[in-house]
Short mmCIF file of C-alpha atoms in Angstrom, two decimals:
data_model
loop_
_atom_site.label_atom_id
_atom_site.label_comp_id
_atom_site.label_asym_id
_atom_site.label_seq_id
_atom_site.Cartn_x
_atom_site.Cartn_y
_atom_site.Cartn_z
CA MET T 1 7.81 -44.54 -9.72
CA PRO T 2 6.95 -45.75 -13.26
CA VAL T 3 9.45 -45.15 -16.06
CA PRO T 4 7.89 -42.74 -18.60
CA ALA T 5 7.67 -44.10 -22.12
CA HIS T 6 7.43 -40.71 -23.81
CA ARG T 7 10.60 -38.83 -22.89
CA PRO T 8 14.37 -39.54 -22.72
CA LEU T 9 16.08 -39.96 -19.40
CA LEU T 10 18.69 -37.38 -18.50
CA PRO T 11 22.30 -38.42 -17.91
CA ARG T 12 23.48 -38.38 -14.34
CA THR T 13 26.77 -36.55 -14.93
CA ARG T 14 28.48 -34.71 -17.77
CA VAL T 15 32.11 -33.66 -17.46
CA PRO T 16 32.88 -30.99 -20.06
CA ALA T 17 36.20 -30.71 -21.88
CA PRO T 18 38.98 -30.47 -21.01
CA VAL T 19 38.68 -33.81 -19.26
CA PRO T 20 41.17 -34.94 -16.58
CA ALA T 21 44.29 -36.54 -17.97
CA GLY T 22 44.76 -39.20 -15.29
CA ASP T 23 48.14 -40.77 -14.54
CA PRO T 24 50.31 -40.22 -17.65
CA THR T 25 52.67 -43.03 -16.63
CA ARG T 26 49.99 -45.71 -16.36
CA LEU T 27 49.93 -48.35 -19.09
CA ALA T 28 46.72 -50.30 -18.63
CA ARG T 29 46.59 -53.75 -20.19
CA VAL T 30 43.78 -54.01 -22.74
CA SER T 31 42.74 -57.25 -24.44
CA VAL T 32 41.33 -56.76 -27.94
CA ILE T 33 39.44 -59.91 -28.95
CA ILE T 34 38.92 -60.45 -32.69
CA PRO T 35 36.67 -63.36 -33.71
CA SER T 36 37.24 -64.18 -37.37
CA TYR T 37 35.59 -66.49 -39.86
CA ASN T 38 36.95 -66.36 -43.41
CA TYR T 39 38.09 -62.77 -42.97
CA GLY T 40 41.79 -63.35 -43.47
CA ARG T 41 41.98 -60.49 -45.96
CA PHE T 42 40.89 -58.00 -43.27
CA LEU T 43 43.03 -59.27 -40.38
CA PRO T 44 46.23 -57.30 -41.12
CA SER T 45 44.26 -54.06 -40.85
CA SER T 46 42.18 -54.95 -37.78
CA VAL T 47 45.08 -56.52 -35.87
CA GLY T 48 47.36 -53.65 -36.89
CA SER T 49 44.88 -51.04 -35.66
CA ALA T 50 44.98 -52.70 -32.23
CA LEU T 51 48.71 -53.35 -31.97
CA THR T 52 49.59 -49.76 -32.86
CA GLN T 53 47.49 -48.25 -30.06
CA ALA T 54 49.53 -45.82 -27.95
CA GLY T 55 49.29 -45.21 -24.20
CA VAL T 56 48.23 -48.75 -23.28
CA GLU T 57 49.69 -52.24 -23.17
CA THR T 58 47.75 -54.12 -25.84
CA GLU T 59 47.07 -57.84 -26.06
CA VAL T 60 45.34 -59.00 -29.25
CA VAL T 61 43.49 -62.33 -29.16
CA VAL T 62 42.36 -63.57 -32.57
CA VAL T 63 39.91 -66.48 -32.59
CA ASP T 64 39.99 -68.30 -35.92
CA ASP T 65 36.51 -69.83 -35.94
CA ARG T 66 37.46 -72.71 -38.25
CA SER T 67 37.98 -70.51 -41.29
CA THR T 68 38.37 -72.14 -44.70
CA ASP T 69 40.24 -69.27 -46.36
CA ASP T 70 43.87 -68.24 -45.78
CA THR T 71 43.29 -67.08 -42.20
CA ARG T 72 45.81 -69.53 -40.70
CA GLN T 73 48.56 -68.38 -43.02
CA VAL T 74 47.76 -64.71 -42.44
CA LEU T 75 47.83 -65.16 -38.67
CA ALA T 76 51.06 -67.13 -38.82
CA ALA T 77 52.71 -64.27 -40.69
CA LEU T 78 51.31 -61.66 -38.26
CA ALA T 79 52.48 -63.65 -35.23
CA VAL T 80 56.16 -63.70 -36.28
CA ASP T 81 58.12 -61.84 -33.58
CA GLU T 82 54.87 -60.46 -32.13
CA PRO T 83 54.36 -61.76 -28.58
CA ARG T 84 51.34 -59.50 -28.07
CA LEU T 85 49.32 -61.57 -30.55
CA VAL T 86 47.54 -64.66 -29.18
CA VAL T 87 45.85 -66.99 -31.67
CA VAL T 88 43.07 -69.46 -30.88
CA HIS T 89 42.12 -71.98 -33.57
CA ASN T 90 38.67 -73.54 -33.16
CA GLU T 91 38.30 -77.08 -34.45
CA THR T 92 34.58 -76.45 -35.07
CA ASN T 93 32.75 -73.27 -36.00
CA HIS T 94 31.24 -71.78 -32.84
CA GLY T 95 29.61 -68.67 -34.31
CA PRO T 96 30.48 -65.04 -33.51
CA CYS T 97 29.07 -64.95 -29.96
CA VAL T 98 30.76 -68.09 -28.64
CA ALA T 99 33.94 -67.31 -30.59
CA PHE T 100 34.23 -64.08 -28.60
CA ASN T 101 33.84 -66.09 -25.40
CA ASP T 102 36.64 -68.40 -26.59
CA GLY T 103 38.89 -65.34 -26.73
CA LEU T 104 37.62 -63.97 -23.44
CA ALA T 105 38.60 -67.22 -21.73
CA VAL T 106 42.30 -66.62 -22.51
CA ALA T 107 42.39 -62.82 -22.33
CA THR T 108 44.53 -61.33 -19.55
CA GLY T 109 43.76 -57.61 -19.83
CA GLU T 110 42.25 -55.32 -17.23
CA PHE T 111 39.88 -54.11 -19.96
CA VAL T 112 38.33 -55.94 -22.91
CA VAL T 113 37.30 -54.80 -26.41
CA ARG T 114 35.59 -56.90 -29.03
CA LEU T 115 36.74 -55.96 -32.53
CA ASP T 116 35.22 -57.64 -35.56
CA ALA T 117 37.83 -58.78 -38.05
CA ASP T 118 36.58 -56.35 -40.71
CA ASP T 119 36.55 -53.31 -38.37
CA LEU T 120 39.36 -51.11 -37.06
CA LEU T 121 40.12 -49.05 -33.97
CA THR T 122 40.94 -45.40 -34.49
CA PRO T 123 44.35 -44.25 -33.20
CA GLY T 124 44.28 -43.57 -29.47
CA ALA T 125 40.88 -45.20 -28.95
CA LEU T 126 41.98 -47.52 -26.16
CA HIS T 127 43.80 -44.83 -24.20
CA ARG T 128 40.82 -42.47 -24.47
CA ALA T 129 38.55 -45.09 -22.93
CA VAL T 130 41.02 -46.02 -20.19
CA ARG T 131 41.29 -42.36 -19.15
CA LEU T 132 37.57 -42.28 -18.45
CA PHE T 133 37.70 -45.60 -16.58
CA ASP T 134 40.51 -44.32 -14.39
CA GLU T 135 38.60 -41.17 -13.44
CA PHE T 136 35.36 -43.04 -12.70
CA PRO T 137 36.08 -46.41 -11.01
CA GLU T 138 32.35 -47.19 -10.81
CA VAL T 139 32.06 -47.18 -14.63
CA GLY T 140 32.16 -50.67 -16.12
CA LEU T 141 31.33 -49.89 -19.78
CA VAL T 142 32.74 -47.08 -21.93
CA TYR T 143 31.89 -46.39 -25.55
CA GLY T 144 32.19 -43.64 -28.14
CA HIS T 145 31.14 -43.01 -31.71
CA PRO T 146 31.75 -45.52 -34.55
CA VAL T 147 32.35 -44.20 -38.06
CA HIS T 148 30.55 -46.41 -40.60
CA PHE T 149 32.22 -46.62 -43.98
CA HIS T 150 32.20 -48.40 -47.35
CA GLY T 151 35.27 -49.14 -49.45
CA GLU T 152 38.57 -47.62 -48.39
CA VAL T 153 39.28 -47.12 -44.69
CA PRO T 154 38.87 -43.45 -43.73
CA THR T 155 41.81 -41.51 -42.37
CA ALA T 156 39.98 -38.59 -40.75
CA PHE T 157 38.50 -39.00 -37.28
CA ARG T 158 37.80 -36.97 -34.16
CA ALA T 159 40.65 -37.69 -31.77
CA GLU T 160 39.72 -35.82 -28.59
CA PRO T 161 36.48 -36.04 -26.62
CA THR T 162 34.55 -32.82 -26.10
CA GLY T 163 33.47 -34.23 -22.76
CA TRP T 164 32.35 -37.33 -20.90
CA THR T 165 28.81 -38.37 -20.09
CA ILE T 166 28.22 -40.76 -17.21
CA TRP T 167 24.93 -42.57 -16.56
CA SER T 168 23.96 -44.78 -13.69
CA GLY T 169 23.69 -48.25 -15.16
CA GLU T 170 19.99 -48.48 -14.40
CA ASP T 171 19.21 -45.17 -16.11
CA TRP T 172 21.17 -46.25 -19.18
CA ILE T 173 19.26 -49.54 -19.30
CA ALA T 174 16.00 -47.62 -18.90
CA GLN T 175 16.83 -45.64 -22.04
CA ARG T 176 17.46 -48.89 -23.93
CA CYS T 177 14.13 -50.25 -22.68
CA ARG T 178 12.28 -47.10 -23.68
CA LEU T 179 13.60 -47.27 -27.25
CA GLY T 180 13.98 -51.05 -27.53
CA VAL T 181 17.14 -50.87 -29.66
CA ASN T 182 20.88 -51.30 -29.30
CA CYS T 183 22.99 -48.13 -29.46
CA ILE T 184 26.45 -49.72 -29.64
CA THR T 185 27.83 -51.18 -32.86
CA THR T 186 30.54 -53.11 -30.94
CA PRO T 187 34.14 -52.04 -31.71
CA GLU T 188 33.66 -48.67 -29.98
CA ALA T 189 32.94 -50.31 -26.60
CA MET T 190 35.28 -51.33 -23.78
CA VAL T 191 34.34 -53.31 -20.66
CA ARG T 192 36.22 -53.89 -17.43
CA ALA T 193 37.38 -57.50 -17.20
CA SER T 194 36.16 -57.51 -13.60
CA VAL T 195 32.64 -56.82 -14.88
CA TYR T 196 32.80 -59.83 -17.19
CA ALA T 197 34.06 -61.86 -14.24
CA GLU T 198 30.98 -60.78 -12.29
CA VAL T 199 28.24 -61.14 -14.92
CA GLY T 200 29.71 -63.82 -17.15
CA PRO T 201 30.54 -64.05 -20.88
CA TRP T 202 28.21 -63.35 -23.78
CA ASP T 203 25.02 -65.41 -23.75
CA SER T 204 24.74 -67.91 -26.60
CA ARG T 205 20.92 -67.99 -26.48
CA MET T 206 21.18 -65.15 -29.00
CA ARG T 207 23.17 -65.25 -32.22
CA TYR T 208 23.01 -61.59 -33.19
CA ALA T 209 21.82 -59.61 -30.16
CA CYS T 210 24.26 -61.18 -27.69
CA ASP T 211 26.33 -57.98 -27.76
CA MET T 212 23.28 -55.82 -26.93
CA GLU T 213 22.45 -58.04 -23.96
CA ALA T 214 26.10 -58.03 -22.83
CA TRP T 215 26.23 -54.21 -22.73
CA MET T 216 23.01 -54.08 -20.71
CA ARG T 217 24.24 -56.82 -18.39
CA ALA T 218 27.38 -54.79 -17.72
CA ALA T 219 25.20 -51.75 -17.02
CA ALA T 220 23.17 -53.79 -14.54
CA VAL T 221 26.18 -53.93 -12.19
CA SER T 222 28.08 -50.74 -13.06
CA ASP T 223 27.78 -47.24 -14.46
CA VAL T 224 28.19 -46.40 -18.15
CA GLY T 225 30.44 -43.77 -19.71
CA HIS T 226 30.34 -42.16 -23.16
CA LEU T 227 33.19 -40.35 -24.89
CA ASP T 228 31.36 -37.37 -26.37
CA GLY T 229 32.69 -36.10 -29.69
CA ALA T 230 35.33 -38.83 -30.19
CA ASP T 231 35.39 -41.42 -32.98
CA GLN T 232 36.48 -44.70 -31.39
CA ALA T 233 36.27 -47.12 -34.31
CA TRP T 234 35.77 -47.55 -38.03
CA HIS T 235 32.95 -50.00 -38.78
CA ARG T 236 33.03 -51.50 -42.26
CA GLU T 237 29.77 -51.88 -44.20
CA HIS T 238 29.92 -54.46 -46.98
CA ALA T 239 27.77 -57.14 -48.58
CA ALA T 240 29.54 -60.06 -46.84
CA SER T 241 29.04 -58.67 -43.33
CA VAL T 242 27.23 -61.03 -40.95
CA SER T 243 24.86 -58.22 -40.00
CA VAL T 244 23.86 -57.92 -43.66
CA THR T 245 23.79 -61.58 -44.71
CA ASP T 246 22.25 -63.14 -41.59
CA ALA T 247 20.69 -60.58 -39.26
CA SER T 248 18.98 -58.05 -41.50
CA GLY T 249 15.50 -59.63 -41.41
CA ARG T 250 13.05 -57.59 -39.35
CA ARG T 251 11.50 -60.68 -37.80
CA THR T 252 14.84 -62.09 -36.69
CA ASP T 253 15.87 -58.71 -35.33
CA LEU T 254 12.71 -58.28 -33.26
CA ILE T 255 12.91 -61.80 -31.85
CA GLU T 256 16.58 -61.41 -30.97
CA ARG T 257 16.04 -58.11 -29.17
CA ARG T 258 13.11 -59.53 -27.23
CA THR T 259 15.32 -62.42 -26.18
CA ALA T 260 18.05 -59.98 -25.15
CA PHE T 261 15.73 -58.15 -22.78
CA ASP T 262 14.28 -61.40 -21.43
CA VAL T 263 17.74 -62.80 -20.76
CA LEU T 264 18.86 -59.55 -19.14
CA PHE T 265 15.99 -59.45 -16.67
CA ASP T 266 16.24 -63.17 -16.03
CA GLY T 267 19.83 -62.46 -14.94
CA PRO T 268 21.56 -59.46 -13.34
CA GLY T 269 18.96 -57.01 -14.64
CA GLY T 270 16.34 -58.75 -12.55
CA LYS T 271 18.00 -57.40 -9.40
CA LEU T 272 17.51 -53.75 -10.38
CA PRO T 273 14.98 -51.83 -8.26
CA ARG T 274 12.78 -51.10 -11.30
CA ALA T 275 13.33 -54.44 -13.04
CA GLY T 276 9.67 -55.30 -13.57
CA GLN T 277 8.78 -51.85 -14.89
CA LEU T 278 11.80 -51.74 -17.18
CA HIS T 279 11.13 -55.19 -18.62
CA ASP T 280 7.51 -54.20 -19.30
CA LEU T 281 8.70 -50.96 -20.91
CA ALA T 282 11.06 -52.87 -23.23
CA ARG T 283 8.37 -55.29 -24.32
CA ARG T 284 5.99 -52.39 -24.94
CA ALA T 285 8.63 -50.70 -27.13
CA LEU T 286 9.13 -53.85 -29.22
CA ALA T 287 5.38 -54.39 -29.61
CA THR T 288 4.98 -50.76 -30.70
CA GLU T 289 7.77 -51.17 -33.25
CA ALA T 290 6.13 -54.29 -34.69
CA LEU T 291 2.75 -52.58 -34.99
CA GLU T 292 4.39 -49.53 -36.53
CA SER T 293 6.00 -51.80 -39.12
CA ALA T 294 2.56 -53.21 -39.93
CA CYS T 295 1.14 -49.69 -40.32
CA HIS T 296 4.09 -48.71 -42.48
CA ALA T 297 3.37 -51.66 -44.79
CA TYR T 298 -0.11 -50.26 -45.41
CA ASP T 299 1.13 -46.70 -45.86
CA ARG T 300 3.66 -47.77 -48.50
CA ARG T 301 1.49 -50.44 -50.19
CA LEU T 302 3.86 -53.19 -49.07
CA THR T 303 1.35 -55.56 -47.47
CA ASP T 304 2.07 -58.17 -50.13
CA ARG T 305 5.76 -58.18 -49.17
CA GLU T 306 5.74 -57.43 -45.44
CA PRO T 307 4.63 -60.03 -42.83
CA VAL T 308 1.84 -57.88 -41.41
CA GLU T 309 0.07 -60.70 -39.56
CA TRP T 310 3.35 -61.86 -38.06
CA TYR T 311 3.95 -58.34 -36.73
CA VAL T 312 0.53 -58.41 -35.07
CA GLU T 313 1.12 -61.83 -33.52
CA PHE T 314 4.55 -60.75 -32.29
CA ALA T 315 3.09 -57.62 -30.68
CA LEU T 316 0.39 -59.57 -28.86
CA ALA T 317 2.79 -62.27 -27.69
CA THR T 318 5.36 -59.71 -26.54
CA TYR T 319 3.04 -57.23 -24.85
CA PRO T 320 -0.41 -58.57 -23.84
CA GLN T 321 -1.75 -54.99 -23.65
CA ALA T 322 -0.82 -54.34 -27.29
CA GLN T 323 -4.45 -53.67 -28.21
CA ARG T 324 -4.35 -50.58 -26.01
CA LEU T 325 -1.45 -49.02 -27.91
CA PRO T 326 -2.07 -46.12 -30.33
CA HIS T 327 -0.48 -48.05 -33.19
CA TRP T 328 -3.01 -50.86 -32.72
CA ARG T 329 -5.85 -48.43 -33.31
CA GLY T 330 -3.99 -46.98 -36.28
CA LEU T 331 -3.56 -50.44 -37.78
CA GLN T 332 -7.28 -51.19 -37.44
CA ARG T 333 -8.12 -47.97 -39.30
CA ARG T 334 -5.71 -48.93 -42.09
CA ARG T 335 -7.23 -52.38 -42.32
CA ALA T 336 -10.66 -50.81 -42.65
CA VAL T 337 -9.70 -48.81 -45.76
CA GLY T 338 -7.34 -51.45 -47.14
CA PRO T 339 -3.78 -51.23 -48.51
CA ARG T 340 -4.95 -49.76 -51.82
CA PHE T 341 -6.43 -46.62 -50.27
CA ALA T 342 -4.43 -46.26 -47.04
CA PRO T 343 -1.68 -44.17 -48.71
CA LEU T 344 -4.35 -41.72 -49.89
CA VAL T 345 -5.61 -40.95 -46.40
CA PRO T 346 -3.94 -37.67 -45.33
CA GLY T 347 -3.33 -38.77 -41.76
CA PHE T 348 -1.73 -42.03 -42.84
CA ALA T 349 0.48 -40.31 -45.42
CA ALA T 350 1.58 -37.79 -42.79
CA SER T 351 2.65 -40.64 -40.49
CA VAL T 352 5.29 -41.65 -43.05
CA VAL T 353 6.80 -38.18 -42.84
CA ARG T 354 6.58 -38.12 -39.05
CA ARG T 355 8.30 -41.48 -38.84
CA ARG T 356 11.13 -40.28 -41.07
CA LEU T 357 11.57 -37.07 -39.07
CA ARG T 358 11.55 -38.98 -35.79
CA ASN T 359 14.14 -41.48 -37.03
CA ASP T 360 16.33 -38.62 -38.26
CA ALA T 361 16.08 -36.94 -34.86
CA ARG T 362 16.95 -40.16 -33.08
CA TYR T 363 19.96 -40.64 -35.35
CA ARG T 364 21.21 -37.13 -34.58
CA THR T 365 20.78 -37.76 -30.86
CA TRP T 366 22.68 -41.04 -31.11
CA SER T 367 25.48 -39.47 -33.15
CA ARG T 368 25.96 -36.72 -30.57
CA HIS T 369 25.19 -38.41 -27.26
CA GLY T 370 25.47 -42.15 -27.90
CA VAL T 371 21.86 -42.91 -26.95
#
């Protein structure tokens, strides 16, 4: 049965609050892996947010990816009388994806979290995730809501889930293919170590979307759980962030996400019953996004700044049937009137509003349900 491209897939199970408490005496071992490059100033906060987690046995693995700032000195001070802190010093810079794998290679926890050096875990985050894992042994990936912030670290957060949502891994992947985007920032996610043992570490063929592919690869062999209504991490937004300095270009982003889907279905995702349909759905979503970006450039008179022809070439290379998509026809109509007059056409101007309303609706859905 084909996967519909026009509607969201329903979750398989939702457990409303109050959720089961599990075994109160169990102290699961969780490895928090923190790759760091020249982020020594943030490490006391990120490491501290992990080491102070209650209800679990925490191991923190910091991978110093050949930093040139004071990272070594900061880590040396943090490691004094702290056996739970493991430090890996890379002699060469491996990049954020491989640096995480360097930490994964020495991690000993039953569960694994990747925490960027400039992010923090909210109090109780690890225990909240472990509770869901314990109740649903078939779940291999658990995530919640990340609070994005600028400046000072927030103190307020939502500490208790309002419920749990469980998807079959294939249905969760189908939702990612339908939308074509990642829904996990990173620090709010936890993966069973046994899942990593089965599907392997993060794939270095991507520099920025390796996390997106890793979440989908985990979902290819296990179910996925979401902590509804709980804030699991604080994600710092600042000008020096890798996501801002390196990965913000639309072209790079589209290419990376296409690679993520290709790698997924070339690996464990290729064994899913609907693998071919899902891969086609993902490529259609990315082609549609590229064509929509080209249309948007006309609607906002940005054709002199946006790579319109590149978007078209990407769409055709990604999805050979791109010329059958509605956005292809819309782009041809915009080309016919030209960028000067396209914003004056009522239908084109209305598409800008529709796009904004749709993106707002998707953001609200993500904030509430994680998808």
